[in-house]
Tab-separated table of C-alpha atoms in Angstrom:
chain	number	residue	atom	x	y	z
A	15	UNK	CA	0.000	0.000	0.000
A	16	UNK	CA	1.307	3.669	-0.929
A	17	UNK	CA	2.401	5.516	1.647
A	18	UNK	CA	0.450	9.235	1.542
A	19	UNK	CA	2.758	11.841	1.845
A	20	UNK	CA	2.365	15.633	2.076
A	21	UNK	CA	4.163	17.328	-0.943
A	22	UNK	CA	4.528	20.326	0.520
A	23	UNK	CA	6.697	19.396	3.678
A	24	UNK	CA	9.648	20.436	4.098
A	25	UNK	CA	11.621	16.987	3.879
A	26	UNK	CA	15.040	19.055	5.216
A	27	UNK	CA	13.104	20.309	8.543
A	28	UNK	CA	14.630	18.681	11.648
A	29	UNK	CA	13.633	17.567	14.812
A	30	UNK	CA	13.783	20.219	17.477
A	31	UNK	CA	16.066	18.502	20.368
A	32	UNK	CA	18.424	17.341	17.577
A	33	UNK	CA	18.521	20.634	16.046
A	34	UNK	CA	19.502	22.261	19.204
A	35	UNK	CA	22.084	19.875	20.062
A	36	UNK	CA	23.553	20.472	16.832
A	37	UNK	CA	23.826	23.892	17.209
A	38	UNK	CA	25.489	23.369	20.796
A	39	UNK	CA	28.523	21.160	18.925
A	40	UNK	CA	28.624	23.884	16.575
A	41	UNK	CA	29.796	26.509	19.289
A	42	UNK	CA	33.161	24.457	19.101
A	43	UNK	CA	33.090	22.643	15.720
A	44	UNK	CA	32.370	25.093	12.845
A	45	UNK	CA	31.518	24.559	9.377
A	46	UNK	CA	30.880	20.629	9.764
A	47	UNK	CA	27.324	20.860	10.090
A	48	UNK	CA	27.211	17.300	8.396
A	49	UNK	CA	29.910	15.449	10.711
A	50	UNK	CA	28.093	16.378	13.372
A	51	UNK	CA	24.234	15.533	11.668
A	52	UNK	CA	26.181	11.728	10.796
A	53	UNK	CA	27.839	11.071	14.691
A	54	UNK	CA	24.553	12.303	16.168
A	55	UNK	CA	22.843	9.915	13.594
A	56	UNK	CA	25.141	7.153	14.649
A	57	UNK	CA	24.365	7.482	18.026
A	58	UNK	CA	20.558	7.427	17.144
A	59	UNK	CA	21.279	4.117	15.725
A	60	UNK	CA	23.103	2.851	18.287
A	61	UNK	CA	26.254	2.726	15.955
A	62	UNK	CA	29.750	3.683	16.067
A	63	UNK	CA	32.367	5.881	14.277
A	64	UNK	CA	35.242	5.631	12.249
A	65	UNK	CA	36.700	9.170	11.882
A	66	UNK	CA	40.152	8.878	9.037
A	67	UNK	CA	41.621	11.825	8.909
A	68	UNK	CA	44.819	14.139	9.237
A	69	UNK	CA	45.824	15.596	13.066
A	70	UNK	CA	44.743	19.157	13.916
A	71	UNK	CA	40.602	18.910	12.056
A	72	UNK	CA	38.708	18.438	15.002
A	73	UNK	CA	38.420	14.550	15.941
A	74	UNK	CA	38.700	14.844	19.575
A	75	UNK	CA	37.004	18.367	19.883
A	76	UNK	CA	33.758	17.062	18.189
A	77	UNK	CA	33.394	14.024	20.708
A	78	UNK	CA	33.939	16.181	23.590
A	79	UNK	CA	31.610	18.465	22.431
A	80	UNK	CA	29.049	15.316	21.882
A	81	UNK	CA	29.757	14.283	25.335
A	82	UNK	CA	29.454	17.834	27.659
A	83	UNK	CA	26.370	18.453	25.300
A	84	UNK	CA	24.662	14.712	25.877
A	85	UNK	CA	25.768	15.051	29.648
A	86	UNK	CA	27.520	11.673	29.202
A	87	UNK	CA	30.719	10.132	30.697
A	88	UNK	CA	33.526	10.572	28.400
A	89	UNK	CA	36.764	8.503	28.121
A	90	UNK	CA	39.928	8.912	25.901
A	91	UNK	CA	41.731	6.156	25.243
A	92	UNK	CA	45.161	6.952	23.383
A	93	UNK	CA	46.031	3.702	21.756
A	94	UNK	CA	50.079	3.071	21.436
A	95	UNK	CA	51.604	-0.190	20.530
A	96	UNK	CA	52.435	-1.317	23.693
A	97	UNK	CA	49.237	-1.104	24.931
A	98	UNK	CA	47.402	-4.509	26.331
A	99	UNK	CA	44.191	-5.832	26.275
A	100	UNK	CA	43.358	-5.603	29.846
A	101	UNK	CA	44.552	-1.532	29.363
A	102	UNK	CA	41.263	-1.054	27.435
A	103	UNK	CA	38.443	-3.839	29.157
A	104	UNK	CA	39.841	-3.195	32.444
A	105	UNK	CA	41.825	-6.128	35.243
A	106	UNK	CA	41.263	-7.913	37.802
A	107	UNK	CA	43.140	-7.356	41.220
A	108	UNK	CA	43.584	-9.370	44.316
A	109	UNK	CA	42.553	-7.926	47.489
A	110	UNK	CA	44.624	-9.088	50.511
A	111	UNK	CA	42.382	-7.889	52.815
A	112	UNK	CA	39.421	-9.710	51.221
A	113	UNK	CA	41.691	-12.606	50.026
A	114	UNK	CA	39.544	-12.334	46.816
A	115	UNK	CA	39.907	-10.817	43.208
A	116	UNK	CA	38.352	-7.486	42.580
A	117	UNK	CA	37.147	-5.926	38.828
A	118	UNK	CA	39.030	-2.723	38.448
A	119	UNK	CA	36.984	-1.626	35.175
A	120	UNK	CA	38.727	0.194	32.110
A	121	UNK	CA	37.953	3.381	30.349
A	122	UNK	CA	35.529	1.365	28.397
A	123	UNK	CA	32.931	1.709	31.339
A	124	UNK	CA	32.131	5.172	29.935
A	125	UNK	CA	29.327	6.157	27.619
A	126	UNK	CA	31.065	7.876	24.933
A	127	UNK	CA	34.649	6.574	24.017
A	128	UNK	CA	37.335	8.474	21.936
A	129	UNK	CA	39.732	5.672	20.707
A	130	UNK	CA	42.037	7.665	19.509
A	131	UNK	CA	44.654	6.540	16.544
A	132	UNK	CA	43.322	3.184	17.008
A	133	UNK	CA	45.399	1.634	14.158
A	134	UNK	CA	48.345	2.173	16.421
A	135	UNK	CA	47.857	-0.471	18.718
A	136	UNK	CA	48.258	-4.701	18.365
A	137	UNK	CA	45.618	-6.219	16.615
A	138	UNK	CA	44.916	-8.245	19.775
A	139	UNK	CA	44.341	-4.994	21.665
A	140	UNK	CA	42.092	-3.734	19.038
A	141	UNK	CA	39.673	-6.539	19.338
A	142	UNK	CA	39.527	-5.767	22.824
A	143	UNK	CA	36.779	-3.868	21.124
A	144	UNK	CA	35.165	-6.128	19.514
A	145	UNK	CA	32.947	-7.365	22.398
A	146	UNK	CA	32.261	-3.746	23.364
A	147	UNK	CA	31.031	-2.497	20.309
A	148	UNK	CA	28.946	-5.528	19.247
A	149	UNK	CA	27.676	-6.958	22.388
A	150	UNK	CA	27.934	-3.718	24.757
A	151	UNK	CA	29.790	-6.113	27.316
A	152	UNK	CA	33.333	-6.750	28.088
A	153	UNK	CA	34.452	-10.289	29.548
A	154	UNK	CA	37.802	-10.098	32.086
A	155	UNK	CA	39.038	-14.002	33.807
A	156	UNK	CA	35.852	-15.448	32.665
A	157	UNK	CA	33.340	-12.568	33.943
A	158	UNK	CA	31.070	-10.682	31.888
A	159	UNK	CA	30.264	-7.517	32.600
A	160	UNK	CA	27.336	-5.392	30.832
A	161	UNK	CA	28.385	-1.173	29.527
A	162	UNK	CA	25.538	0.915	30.462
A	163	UNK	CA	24.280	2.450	27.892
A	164	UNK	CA	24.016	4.850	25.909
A	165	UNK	CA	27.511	3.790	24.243
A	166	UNK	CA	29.098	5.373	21.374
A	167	UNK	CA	32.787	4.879	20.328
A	168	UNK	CA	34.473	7.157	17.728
A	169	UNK	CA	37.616	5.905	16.660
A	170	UNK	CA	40.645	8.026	14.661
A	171	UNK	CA	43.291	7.148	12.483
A	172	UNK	CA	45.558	8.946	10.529
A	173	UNK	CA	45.555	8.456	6.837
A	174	UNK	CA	48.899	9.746	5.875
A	175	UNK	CA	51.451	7.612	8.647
A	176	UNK	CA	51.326	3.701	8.180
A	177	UNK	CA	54.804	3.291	9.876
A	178	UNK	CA	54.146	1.531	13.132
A	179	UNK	CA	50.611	1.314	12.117
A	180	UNK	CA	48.230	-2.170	12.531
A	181	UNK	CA	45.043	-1.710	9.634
A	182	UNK	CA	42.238	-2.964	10.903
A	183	UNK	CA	41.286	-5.993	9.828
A	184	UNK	CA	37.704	-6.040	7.553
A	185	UNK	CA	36.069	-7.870	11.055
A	186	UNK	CA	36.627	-4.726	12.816
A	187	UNK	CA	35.777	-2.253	10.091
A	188	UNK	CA	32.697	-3.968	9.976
A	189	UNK	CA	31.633	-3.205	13.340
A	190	UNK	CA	32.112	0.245	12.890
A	191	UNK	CA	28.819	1.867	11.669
A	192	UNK	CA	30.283	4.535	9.585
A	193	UNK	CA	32.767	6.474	8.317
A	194	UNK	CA	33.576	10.040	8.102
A	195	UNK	CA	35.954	12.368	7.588
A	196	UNK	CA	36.610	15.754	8.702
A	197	UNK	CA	38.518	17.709	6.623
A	198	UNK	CA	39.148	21.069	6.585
A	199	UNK	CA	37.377	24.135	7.420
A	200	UNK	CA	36.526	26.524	4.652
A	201	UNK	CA	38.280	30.317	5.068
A	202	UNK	CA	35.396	31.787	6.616
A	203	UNK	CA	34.551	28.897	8.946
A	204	UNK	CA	38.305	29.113	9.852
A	205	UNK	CA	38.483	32.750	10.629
A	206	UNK	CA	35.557	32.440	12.960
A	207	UNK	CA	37.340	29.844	14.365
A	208	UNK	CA	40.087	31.715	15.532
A	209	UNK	CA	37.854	34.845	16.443
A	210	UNK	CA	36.406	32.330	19.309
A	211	UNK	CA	39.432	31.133	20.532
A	212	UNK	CA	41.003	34.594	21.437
A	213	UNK	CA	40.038	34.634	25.045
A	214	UNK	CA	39.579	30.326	26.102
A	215	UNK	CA	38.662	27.377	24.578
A	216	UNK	CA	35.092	27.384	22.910
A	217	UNK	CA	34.903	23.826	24.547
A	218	UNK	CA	35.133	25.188	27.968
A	219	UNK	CA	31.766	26.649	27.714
A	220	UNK	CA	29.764	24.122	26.506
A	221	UNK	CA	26.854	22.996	28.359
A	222	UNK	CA	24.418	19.867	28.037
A	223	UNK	CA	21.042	20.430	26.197
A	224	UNK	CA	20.583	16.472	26.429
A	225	UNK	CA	20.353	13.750	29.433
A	226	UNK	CA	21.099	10.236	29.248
A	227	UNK	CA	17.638	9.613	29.652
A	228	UNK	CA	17.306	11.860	26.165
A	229	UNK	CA	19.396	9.640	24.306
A	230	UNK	CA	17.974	6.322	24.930
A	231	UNK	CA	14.353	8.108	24.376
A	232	UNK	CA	15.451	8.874	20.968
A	233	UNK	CA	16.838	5.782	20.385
A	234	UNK	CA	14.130	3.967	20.805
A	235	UNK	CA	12.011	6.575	18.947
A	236	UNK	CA	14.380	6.307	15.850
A	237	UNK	CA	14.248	2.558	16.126
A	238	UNK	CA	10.062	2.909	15.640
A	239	UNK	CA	10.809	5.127	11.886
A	240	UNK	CA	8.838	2.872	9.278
A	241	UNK	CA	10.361	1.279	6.638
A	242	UNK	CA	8.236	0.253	3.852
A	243	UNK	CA	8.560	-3.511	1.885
A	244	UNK	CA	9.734	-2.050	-1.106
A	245	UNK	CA	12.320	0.554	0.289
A	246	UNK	CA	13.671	-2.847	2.289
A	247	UNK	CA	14.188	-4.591	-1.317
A	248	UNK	CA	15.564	-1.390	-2.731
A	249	UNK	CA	18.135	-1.781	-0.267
A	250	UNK	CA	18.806	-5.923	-0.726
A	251	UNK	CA	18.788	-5.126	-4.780
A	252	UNK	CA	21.765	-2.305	-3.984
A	253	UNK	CA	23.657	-4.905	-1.893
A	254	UNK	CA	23.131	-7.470	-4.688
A	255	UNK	CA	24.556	-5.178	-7.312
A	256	UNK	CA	28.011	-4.551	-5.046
A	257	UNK	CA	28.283	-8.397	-5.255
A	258	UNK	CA	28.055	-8.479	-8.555
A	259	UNK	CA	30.154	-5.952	-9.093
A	260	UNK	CA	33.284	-6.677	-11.051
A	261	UNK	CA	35.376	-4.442	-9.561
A	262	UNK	CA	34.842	-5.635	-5.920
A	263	UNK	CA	36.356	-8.988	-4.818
A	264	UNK	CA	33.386	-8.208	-1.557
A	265	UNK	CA	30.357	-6.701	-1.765
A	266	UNK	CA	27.850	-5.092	0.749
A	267	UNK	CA	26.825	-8.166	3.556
A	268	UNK	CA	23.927	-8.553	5.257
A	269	UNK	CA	25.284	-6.936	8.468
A	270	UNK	CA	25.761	-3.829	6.361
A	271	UNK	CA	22.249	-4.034	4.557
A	272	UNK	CA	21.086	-4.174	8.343
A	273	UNK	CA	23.807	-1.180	9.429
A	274	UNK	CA	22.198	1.410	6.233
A	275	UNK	CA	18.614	-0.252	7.745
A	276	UNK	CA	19.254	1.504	10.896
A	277	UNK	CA	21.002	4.517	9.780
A	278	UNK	CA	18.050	5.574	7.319
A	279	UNK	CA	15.945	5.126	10.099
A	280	UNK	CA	17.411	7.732	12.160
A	281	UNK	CA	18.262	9.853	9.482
A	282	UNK	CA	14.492	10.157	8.887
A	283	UNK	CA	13.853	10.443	12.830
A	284	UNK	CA	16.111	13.518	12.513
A	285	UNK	CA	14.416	15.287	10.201
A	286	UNK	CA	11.077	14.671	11.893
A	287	UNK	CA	9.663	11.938	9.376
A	288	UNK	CA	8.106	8.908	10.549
A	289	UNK	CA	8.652	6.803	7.162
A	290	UNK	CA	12.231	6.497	4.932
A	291	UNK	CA	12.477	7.422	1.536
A	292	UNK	CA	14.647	6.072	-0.876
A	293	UNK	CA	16.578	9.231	-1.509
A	294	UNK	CA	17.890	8.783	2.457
A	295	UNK	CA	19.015	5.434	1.444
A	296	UNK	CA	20.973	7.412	-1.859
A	297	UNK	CA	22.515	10.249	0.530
A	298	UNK	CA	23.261	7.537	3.747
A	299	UNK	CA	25.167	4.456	1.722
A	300	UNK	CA	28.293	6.278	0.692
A	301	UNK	CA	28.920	6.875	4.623
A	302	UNK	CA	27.891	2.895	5.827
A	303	UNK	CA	28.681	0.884	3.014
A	304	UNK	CA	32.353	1.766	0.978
A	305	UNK	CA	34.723	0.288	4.438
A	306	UNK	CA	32.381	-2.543	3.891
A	307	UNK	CA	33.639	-3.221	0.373
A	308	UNK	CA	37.105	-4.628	-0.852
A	309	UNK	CA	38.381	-3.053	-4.066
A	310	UNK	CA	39.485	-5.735	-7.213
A	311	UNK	CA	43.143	-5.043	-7.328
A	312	UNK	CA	42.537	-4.212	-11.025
A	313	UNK	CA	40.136	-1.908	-10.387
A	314	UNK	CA	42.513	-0.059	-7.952
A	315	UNK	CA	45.105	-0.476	-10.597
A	316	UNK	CA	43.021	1.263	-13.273
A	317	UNK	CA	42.388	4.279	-10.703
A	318	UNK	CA	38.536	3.154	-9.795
A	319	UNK	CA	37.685	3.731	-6.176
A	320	UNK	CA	34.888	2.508	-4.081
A	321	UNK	CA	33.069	5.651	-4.163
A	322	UNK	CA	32.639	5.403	-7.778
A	323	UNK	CA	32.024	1.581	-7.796
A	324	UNK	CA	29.121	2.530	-5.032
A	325	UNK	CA	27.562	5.466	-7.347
A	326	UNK	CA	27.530	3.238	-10.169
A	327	UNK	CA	25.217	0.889	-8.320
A	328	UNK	CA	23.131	3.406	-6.512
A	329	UNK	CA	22.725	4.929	-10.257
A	330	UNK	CA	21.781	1.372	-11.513
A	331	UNK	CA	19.257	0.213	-9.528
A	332	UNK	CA	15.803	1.407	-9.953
A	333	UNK	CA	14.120	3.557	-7.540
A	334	UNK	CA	10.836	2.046	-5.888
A	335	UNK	CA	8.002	4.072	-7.520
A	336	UNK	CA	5.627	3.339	-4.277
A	337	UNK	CA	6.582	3.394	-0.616
């Protein structure tokens, strides 16, 4: 059955507790109105971030600035190559006095996480992770212990330096609900930059316009968005081209059909719509589904990149005319 929409809506207008916690980042973060729109629609979906890009754009700033304005517990976790397991999940101690062990938990006990230059630790520290991210629990000497949430980790890496570097393995990548990618400020947006930071740190006056109590309302709001039969096959026939595609040796998965599932739903939550439309399934894929993808090495040979692979599909495949 069609879905009746109102032509004359605006389909940009957004949601009015989301709108004001985007302008709250903005007092810090400025001219990356749609970084902060995709973390806060990330966190919507219960998701996480992969943020590539060079030192000095903004990485840690903007998940500060997500944290003071969601009033959440923040943790920085600077990730070095002699860093263990037990550095991240936390260890367990013996207490002489109780002649038994005690849980000392790690920074992963917060609700936001900045895992910053994560490709700089072991891979056996990385999928320290794993659990976290997937499961929201982290097992130490046999014991399972649950995160509360909300929990949101935003991860960096640095593009540029691969010496003492560890990629992360497709497993991990795949756990990470999308990717962004700063880059930087226009002139203007930089000048006003600097005209802030004459006197103190715009990040020092900051203030929360959300609870925790918000964010886990909204979640489960987002989580209620509708999405029609034929937007979901719109969706599996995109995924089916990417595995058809010659120039990728792997195409989009199921667990990344399921990751652009949720995103679309909170994309449409944001801007105040209780249905998805194919066109948020157009704009969302090129953040959820390209570190999902491998490359043929021919392809990368011939100067073809995932992007373009990606477009060629979303170009392809028909748009459903009903919804």
């Amino acid at each position: 059955m069609a879905m009746n929409m109102k032509q004359d809506r605006n389909l940009d207008e957004q949601h009015p507790q989301i709108k004001a916690l985007i302008a709250n980042v903005e007092q810090v973060l400025i001219g990356k109105r749609m970084s902060i729109e995709m973390c806060i629609v990330a966190i919507l979906a219960k998701g996480h971030v992969l943020l590539e890009d060079v030192p000095g754009v903004g990485k840690t700033i903007l998940v500060k600035a997500l944290a003071k304005s969601l009033a959440c517990e923040y943790s920085r976790i600077q990730f070095t190559p002699d860093m263990l397991a037990s550095d991240v999940t936390g260890v367990s101690i013996y207490n002489q006095k109780t002649f038994d062990f005690e849980f000392r938990p790690g920074p992963l006990r917060a609700n936001i996480i900045l895992a910053d230059e994560i490709n700089r630790t072991s891979p056996k520290t990385q999928s320290a992770l794993l659990e976290a991210m997937e499961e929201q629990t982290i097992t130490v000497d046999g014991n399972t212990y649950p995160l509360s949430p909300p929990f949101f980790v935003m991860a960096t890496q640095n593009p540029l330096e691969f010496e003492g570097t560890f990629p992360l393995p497709e497993a991990q990548l795949d756990r990470f609900l999308l990717k962004l990618s700063l880059g930087y400020p226009d002139p203007v947006a930089e000048v006003e930059m600097l005209k802030r930071m004459q006197l103190q740190h715009p990040i020092t006056e900051v203030e929360a316009v959300w609870n925790k109590a918000d964010v886990l309302q909204m979640q489960t709001e987002a989580a209620q968005v509708h999405v029609a039969p034929t937007v979901m096959e719109y969706m599996v026939k995109i995924a089916n081209q990417t595995r058809q595609s010659p120039h990728l040796t792997v195409g989009a998965s199921p667990r990344a059909i399921i990751a652009l599932y949720r995103v679309v739903q909170a994309w449409a939550f944001m801007h105040t719509r209780s249905y998805v439309l194919p066109d948020d399934i157009k704009r969302m894929a090129p953040y959820v589904l390209p570190h999902r993808m491998v490359l043929h090495s021919e392809a990368s040979f011939k100067g073809i990149t995932i992007e373009q692979v990606l477009q060629e599909v979303l170009d392809a495949t028909p748009i459903p005319k009903e919804i």
